[in-house]
Coordinates of C-alpha atoms in Angstrom, one line a residue:
Chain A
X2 CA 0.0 -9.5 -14.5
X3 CA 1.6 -10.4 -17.7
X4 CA 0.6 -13.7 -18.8
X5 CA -2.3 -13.5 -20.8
X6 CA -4.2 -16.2 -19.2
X7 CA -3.8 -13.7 -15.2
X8 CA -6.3 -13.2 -13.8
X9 CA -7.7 -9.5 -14.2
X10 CA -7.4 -7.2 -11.9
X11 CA -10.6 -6.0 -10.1
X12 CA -12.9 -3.6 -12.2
X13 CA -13.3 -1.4 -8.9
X14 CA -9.7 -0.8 -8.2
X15 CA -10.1 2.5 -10.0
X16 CA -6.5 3.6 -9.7
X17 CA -5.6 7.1 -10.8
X18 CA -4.5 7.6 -14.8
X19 CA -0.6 7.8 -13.2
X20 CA 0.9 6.4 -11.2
X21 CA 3.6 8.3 -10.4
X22 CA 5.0 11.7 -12.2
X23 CA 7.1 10.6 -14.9
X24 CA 4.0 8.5 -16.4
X25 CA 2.1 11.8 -17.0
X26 CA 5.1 13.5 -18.3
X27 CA 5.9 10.6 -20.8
X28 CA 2.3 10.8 -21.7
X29 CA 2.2 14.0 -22.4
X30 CA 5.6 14.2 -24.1
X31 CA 4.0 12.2 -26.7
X32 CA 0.6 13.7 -27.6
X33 CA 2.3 16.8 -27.7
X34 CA 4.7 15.3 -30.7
X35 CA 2.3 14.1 -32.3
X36 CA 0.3 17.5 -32.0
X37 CA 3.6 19.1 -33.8
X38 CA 3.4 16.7 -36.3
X39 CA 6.5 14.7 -35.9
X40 CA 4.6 11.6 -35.9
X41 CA 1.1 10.7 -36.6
X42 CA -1.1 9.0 -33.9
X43 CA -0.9 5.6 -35.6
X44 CA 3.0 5.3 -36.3
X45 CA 2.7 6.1 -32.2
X46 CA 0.4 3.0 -31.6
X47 CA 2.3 1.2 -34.2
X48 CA 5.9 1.9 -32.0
X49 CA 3.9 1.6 -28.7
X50 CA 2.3 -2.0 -29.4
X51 CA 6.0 -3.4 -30.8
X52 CA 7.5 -2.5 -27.9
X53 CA 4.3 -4.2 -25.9
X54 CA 4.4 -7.3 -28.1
X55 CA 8.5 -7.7 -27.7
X56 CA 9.2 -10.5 -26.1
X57 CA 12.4 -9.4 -24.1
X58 CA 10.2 -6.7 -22.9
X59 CA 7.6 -8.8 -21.2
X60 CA 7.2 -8.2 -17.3
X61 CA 7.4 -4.0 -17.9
X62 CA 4.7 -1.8 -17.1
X63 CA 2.8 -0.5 -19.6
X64 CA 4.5 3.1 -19.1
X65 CA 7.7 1.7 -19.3
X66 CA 6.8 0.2 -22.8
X67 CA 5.6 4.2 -23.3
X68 CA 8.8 5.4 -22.6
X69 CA 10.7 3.1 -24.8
X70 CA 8.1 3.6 -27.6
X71 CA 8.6 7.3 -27.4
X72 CA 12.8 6.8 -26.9
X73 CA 12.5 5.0 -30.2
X74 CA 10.3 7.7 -32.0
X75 CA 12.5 10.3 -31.3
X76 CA 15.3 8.6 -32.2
X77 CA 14.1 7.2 -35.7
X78 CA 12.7 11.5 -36.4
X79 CA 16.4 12.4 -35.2
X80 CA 15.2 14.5 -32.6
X81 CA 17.7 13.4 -30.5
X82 CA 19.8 10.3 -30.7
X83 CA 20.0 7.3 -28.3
X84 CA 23.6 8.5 -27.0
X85 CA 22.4 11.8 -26.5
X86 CA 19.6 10.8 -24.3
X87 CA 21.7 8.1 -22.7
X88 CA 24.3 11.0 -22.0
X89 CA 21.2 13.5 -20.9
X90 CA 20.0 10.6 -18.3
X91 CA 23.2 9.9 -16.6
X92 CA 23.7 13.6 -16.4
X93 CA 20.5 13.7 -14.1
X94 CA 21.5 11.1 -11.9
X95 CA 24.3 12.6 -11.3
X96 CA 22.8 16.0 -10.6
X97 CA 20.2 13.6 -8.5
X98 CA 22.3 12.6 -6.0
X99 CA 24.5 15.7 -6.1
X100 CA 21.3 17.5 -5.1
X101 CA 21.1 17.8 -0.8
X102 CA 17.3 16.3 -0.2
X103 CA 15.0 18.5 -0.2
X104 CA 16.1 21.0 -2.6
X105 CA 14.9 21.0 -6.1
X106 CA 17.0 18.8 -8.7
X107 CA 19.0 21.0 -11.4
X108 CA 20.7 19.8 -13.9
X109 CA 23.3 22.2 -13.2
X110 CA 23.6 20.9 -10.0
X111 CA 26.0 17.5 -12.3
X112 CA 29.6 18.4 -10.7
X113 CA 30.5 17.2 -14.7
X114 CA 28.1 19.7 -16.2
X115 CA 29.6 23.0 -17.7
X116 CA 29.5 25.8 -15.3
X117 CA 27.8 23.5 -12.6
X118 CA 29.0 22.7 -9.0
X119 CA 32.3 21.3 -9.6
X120 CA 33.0 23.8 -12.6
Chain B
X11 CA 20.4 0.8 -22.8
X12 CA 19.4 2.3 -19.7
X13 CA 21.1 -0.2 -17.4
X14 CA 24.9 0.4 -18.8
X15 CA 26.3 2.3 -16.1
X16 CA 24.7 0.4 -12.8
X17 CA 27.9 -1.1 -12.0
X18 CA 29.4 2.3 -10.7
X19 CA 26.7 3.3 -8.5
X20 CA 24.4 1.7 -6.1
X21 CA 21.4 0.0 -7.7
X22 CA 18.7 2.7 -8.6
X23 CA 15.0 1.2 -8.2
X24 CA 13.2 0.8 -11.4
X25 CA 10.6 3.5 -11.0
X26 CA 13.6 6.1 -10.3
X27 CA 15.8 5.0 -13.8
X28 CA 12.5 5.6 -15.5
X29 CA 12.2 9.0 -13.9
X30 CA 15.2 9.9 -15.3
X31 CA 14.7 8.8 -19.0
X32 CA 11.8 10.6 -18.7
X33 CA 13.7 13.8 -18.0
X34 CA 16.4 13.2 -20.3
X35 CA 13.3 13.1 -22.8
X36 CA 11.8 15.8 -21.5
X37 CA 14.7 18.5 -21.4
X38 CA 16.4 18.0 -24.7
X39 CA 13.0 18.2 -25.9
X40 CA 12.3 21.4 -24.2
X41 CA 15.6 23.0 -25.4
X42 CA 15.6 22.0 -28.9
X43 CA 12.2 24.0 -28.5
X44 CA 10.1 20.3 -30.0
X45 CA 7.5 20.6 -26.4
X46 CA 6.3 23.8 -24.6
X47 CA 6.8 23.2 -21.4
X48 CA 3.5 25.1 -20.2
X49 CA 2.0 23.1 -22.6
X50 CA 3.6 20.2 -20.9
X51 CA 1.7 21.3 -17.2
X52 CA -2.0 22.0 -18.9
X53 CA -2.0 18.7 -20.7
X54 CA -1.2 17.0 -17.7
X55 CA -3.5 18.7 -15.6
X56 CA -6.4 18.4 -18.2
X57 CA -5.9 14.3 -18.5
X58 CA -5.3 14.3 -14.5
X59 CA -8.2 16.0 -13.3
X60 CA -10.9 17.1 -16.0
X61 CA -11.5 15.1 -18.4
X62 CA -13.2 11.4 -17.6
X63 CA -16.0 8.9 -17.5
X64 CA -18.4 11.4 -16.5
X65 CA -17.9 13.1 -19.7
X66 CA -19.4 9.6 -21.1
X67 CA -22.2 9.2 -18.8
X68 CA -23.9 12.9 -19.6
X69 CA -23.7 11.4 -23.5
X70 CA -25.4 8.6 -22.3
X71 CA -28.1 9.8 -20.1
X72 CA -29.4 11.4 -22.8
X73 CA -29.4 9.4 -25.2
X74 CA -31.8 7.4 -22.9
X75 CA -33.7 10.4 -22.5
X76 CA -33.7 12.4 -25.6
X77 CA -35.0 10.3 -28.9
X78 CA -33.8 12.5 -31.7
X79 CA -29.5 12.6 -29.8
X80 CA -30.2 9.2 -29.5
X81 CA -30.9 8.9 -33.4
X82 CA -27.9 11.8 -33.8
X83 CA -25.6 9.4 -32.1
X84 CA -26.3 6.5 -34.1
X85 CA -25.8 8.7 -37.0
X86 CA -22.6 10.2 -36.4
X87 CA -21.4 9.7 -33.2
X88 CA -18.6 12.5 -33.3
X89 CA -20.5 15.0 -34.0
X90 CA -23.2 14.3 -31.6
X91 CA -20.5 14.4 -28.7
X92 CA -18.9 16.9 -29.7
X93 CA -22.1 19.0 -29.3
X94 CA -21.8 18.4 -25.6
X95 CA -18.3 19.9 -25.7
X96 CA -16.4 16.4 -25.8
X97 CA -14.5 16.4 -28.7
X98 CA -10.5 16.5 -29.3
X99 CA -7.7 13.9 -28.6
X100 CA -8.4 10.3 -29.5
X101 CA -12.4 11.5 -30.2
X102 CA -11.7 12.2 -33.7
X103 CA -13.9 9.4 -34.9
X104 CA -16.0 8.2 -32.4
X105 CA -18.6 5.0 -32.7
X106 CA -21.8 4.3 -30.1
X107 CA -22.6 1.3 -30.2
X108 CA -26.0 0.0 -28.0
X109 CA -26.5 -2.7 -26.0
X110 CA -29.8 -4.7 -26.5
X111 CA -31.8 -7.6 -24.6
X112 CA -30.0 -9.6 -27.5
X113 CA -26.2 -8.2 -28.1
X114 CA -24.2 -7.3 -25.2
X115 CA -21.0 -4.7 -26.6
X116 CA -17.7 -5.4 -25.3
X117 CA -14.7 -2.9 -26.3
X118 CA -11.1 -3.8 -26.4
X119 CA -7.8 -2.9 -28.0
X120 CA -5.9 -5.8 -28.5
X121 CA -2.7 -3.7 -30.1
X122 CA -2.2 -1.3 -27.0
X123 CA -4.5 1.1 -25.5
X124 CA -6.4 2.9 -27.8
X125 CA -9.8 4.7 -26.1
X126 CA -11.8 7.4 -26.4
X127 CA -10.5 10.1 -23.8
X128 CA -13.0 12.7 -24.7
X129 CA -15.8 10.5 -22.8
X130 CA -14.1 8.4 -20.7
X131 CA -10.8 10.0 -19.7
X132 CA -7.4 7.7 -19.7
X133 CA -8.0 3.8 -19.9
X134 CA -7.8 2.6 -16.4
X135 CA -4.9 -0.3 -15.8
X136 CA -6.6 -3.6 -16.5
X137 CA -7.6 -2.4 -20.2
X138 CA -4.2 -1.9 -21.0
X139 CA -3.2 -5.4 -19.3
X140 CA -2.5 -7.7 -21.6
X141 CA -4.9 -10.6 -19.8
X142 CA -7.6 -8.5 -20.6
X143 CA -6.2 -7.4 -24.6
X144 CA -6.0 -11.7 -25.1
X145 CA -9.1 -12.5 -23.3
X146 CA -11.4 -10.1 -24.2
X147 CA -11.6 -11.5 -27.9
X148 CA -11.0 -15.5 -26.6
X149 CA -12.7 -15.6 -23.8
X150 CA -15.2 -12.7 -23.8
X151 CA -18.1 -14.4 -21.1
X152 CA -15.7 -15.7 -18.6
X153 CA -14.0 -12.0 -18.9
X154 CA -17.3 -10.3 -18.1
X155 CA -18.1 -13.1 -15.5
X156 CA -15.1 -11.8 -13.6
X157 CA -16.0 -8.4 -13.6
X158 CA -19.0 -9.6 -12.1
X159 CA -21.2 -9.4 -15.0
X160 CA -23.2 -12.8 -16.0
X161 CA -25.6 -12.6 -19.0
X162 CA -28.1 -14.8 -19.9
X163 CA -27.0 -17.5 -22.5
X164 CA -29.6 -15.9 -24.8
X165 CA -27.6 -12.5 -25.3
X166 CA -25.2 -12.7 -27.7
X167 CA -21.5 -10.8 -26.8
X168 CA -20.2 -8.6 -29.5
X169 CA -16.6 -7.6 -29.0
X170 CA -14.9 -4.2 -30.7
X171 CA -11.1 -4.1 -31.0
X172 CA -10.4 -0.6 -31.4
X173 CA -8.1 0.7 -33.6
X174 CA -5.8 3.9 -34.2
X175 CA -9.0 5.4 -35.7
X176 CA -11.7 4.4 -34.4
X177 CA -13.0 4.8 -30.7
X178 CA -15.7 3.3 -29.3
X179 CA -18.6 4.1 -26.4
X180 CA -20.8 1.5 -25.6
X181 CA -24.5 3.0 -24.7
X182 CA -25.7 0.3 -21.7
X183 CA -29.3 -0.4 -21.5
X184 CA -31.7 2.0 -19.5
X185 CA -32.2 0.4 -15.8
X186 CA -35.2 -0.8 -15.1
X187 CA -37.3 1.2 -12.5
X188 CA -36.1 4.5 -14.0
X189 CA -39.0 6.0 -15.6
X190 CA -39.4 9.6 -15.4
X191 CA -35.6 10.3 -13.9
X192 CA -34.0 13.4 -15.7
X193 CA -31.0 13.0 -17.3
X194 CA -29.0 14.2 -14.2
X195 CA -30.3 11.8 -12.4
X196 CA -29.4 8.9 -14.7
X197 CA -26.0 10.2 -14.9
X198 CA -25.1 8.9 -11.5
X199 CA -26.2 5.1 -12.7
X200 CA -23.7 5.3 -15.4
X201 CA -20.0 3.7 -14.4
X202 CA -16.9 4.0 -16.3
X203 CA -17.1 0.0 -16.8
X204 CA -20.4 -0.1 -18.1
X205 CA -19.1 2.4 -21.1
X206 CA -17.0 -0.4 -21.4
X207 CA -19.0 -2.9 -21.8
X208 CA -17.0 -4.6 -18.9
X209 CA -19.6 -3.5 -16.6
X210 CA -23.9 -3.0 -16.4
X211 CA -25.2 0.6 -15.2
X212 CA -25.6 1.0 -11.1
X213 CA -29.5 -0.4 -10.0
X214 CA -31.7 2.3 -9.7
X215 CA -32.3 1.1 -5.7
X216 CA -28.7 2.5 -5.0
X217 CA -30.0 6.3 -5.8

């Protein structure tokens, strides 16, 4: 579905805005920054169609071109650097598959987290 | 910059590294107090379930019955939504633009994804594809021919690329066979596609 010259996909598939949880939350995560004002609506479409028109990036979904889009964003308006976040995901995937299934996933559930389950 | 750390644990599926980007995203931004969490849930809720392409079909149907919205619209489209309540996020300067038994309008954003959520909700997947965001402007006919749409060779196809300002909503021609139907009615002949311009209103038989 990436090469320009695909065919398109059918007009009646109307699939749902997300397609899974973290889309809506990325999506939201960025209208709401640009509601605060940390970056107008067209730097947005400005970082989301370089990420879009990259070409290491072709093959990714268009919310993983969101994502990266908004990764860069808040990165360039230092609201929270790229080690930070890197840091903050690996964190969660610890506390992911520290977590018994089933139960909700806490970030204090990392055993490397202060205070969490292995101190 | 995500993938770094793959080598020390079992291979994580795609979707599931992007979930967790997402929430490395989402809860610094929380803490550092930049997103409202609550705010977070309505705004998702809102975009999931209440706002869509029917807001665009009650705009439509009456402009086909009501003259003097119809001239509002041509006008200034923004403010002639917004009368109807649809107004807000990616609305902010909306353009109608009619089809005729000349010019057929076809709307695309060849950048990303820009579209006017007020009326028609969140763009569904093949907009944003980037078959349709090349093919729309090159190959405009053979794109509507495979969404099913064939126009005579006599109407001409005018296509929009959007932009971070502008939105469009393409105001299909009145079915045939329609006379006298109220607005509500009409509605219900108005698809998504068709605000599109990637698609013709539902026959009047099919009501």
């Amino acid at each position: 579905m990436t090469r320009p010259d695909a065919p398109l996909q059918s007009a009646q598939a109307d699939a749902p805005a997300f397609g899974a949880p973290w889309e809506a939350e990325a999506f939201a995560l960025a209208v709401l920054l640009n509601e605060r004002g940390v970056f107008a609506w067209a730097e947005w479409t400005r970082a989301l169609a370089d990420e879009i028109h990259r070409p290491t990036t072709e093959g990714r979904s268009y919310f993983q071109h969101w994502v990266a889009a908004l990764e860069r964003l808040v990165a360039e308006k230092k609201l929270a650097d790229p080690v930070e976040l890197a840091a903050r995901r690996d964190a969660w995937d610890r506390a992911t598959r520290a977590t018994p299934h089933g139960q909700p996933i806490l970030l204090q559930n990392d055993p490397l987290a202060p205070g969490g389950a292995a101190g | 910059m995500h993938d770094h750390h793959e080598d020390e644990h079992e291979q994580r599926a795609p979707g599931e590294d992007m979930a967790l980007r997402v929430k490395a995203l989402e809860s610094l931004l929380v803490e550092k107090g930049y997103v409202d969490p609550a705010a977070l849930d309505a705004l998702i809720e809102t975009y999931e379930t209440r706002v869509g392409p029917r807001n665009g079909a009650k705009v439509v149907a009456k402009a086909w019955t009501e003259p003097d919205f119809l001239d509002w619209l041509r006008r200034d489209a923004t403010a002639a939504i917004a009368s109807l309540g649809f107004a807000g996020r990616q609305g902010e300067h909306m353009v109608a633009i009619e089809n005729t038994a000349e010019t057929h309008n076809l709307v695309v954003c060849t950048l990303c994804s820009c579209y006017p959520w007020p009326v028609l909700g969140l763009p569904p997947v093949w907009y944003k594809s980037p078959p349709y965001r090349s093919r729309a402007v090159r190959d405009p006919r053979g794109v509507l021919a495979e969404f099913g749409v064939e126009l005579p060779a006599s109407v001409a196809i005018r296509v929009w690329d959007s932009t971070a300002e502008i939105r469009y909503l393409v105001i299909p021609m009145r079915p045939a066979g329609t006379e006298g139907w109220p607005a509500e009615r009409l509605e219900r002949l108005v698809t998504r596609d068709s605000m599109i311009g990637a698609g013709l209103p539902l026959r009047p038989e099919a009501f």
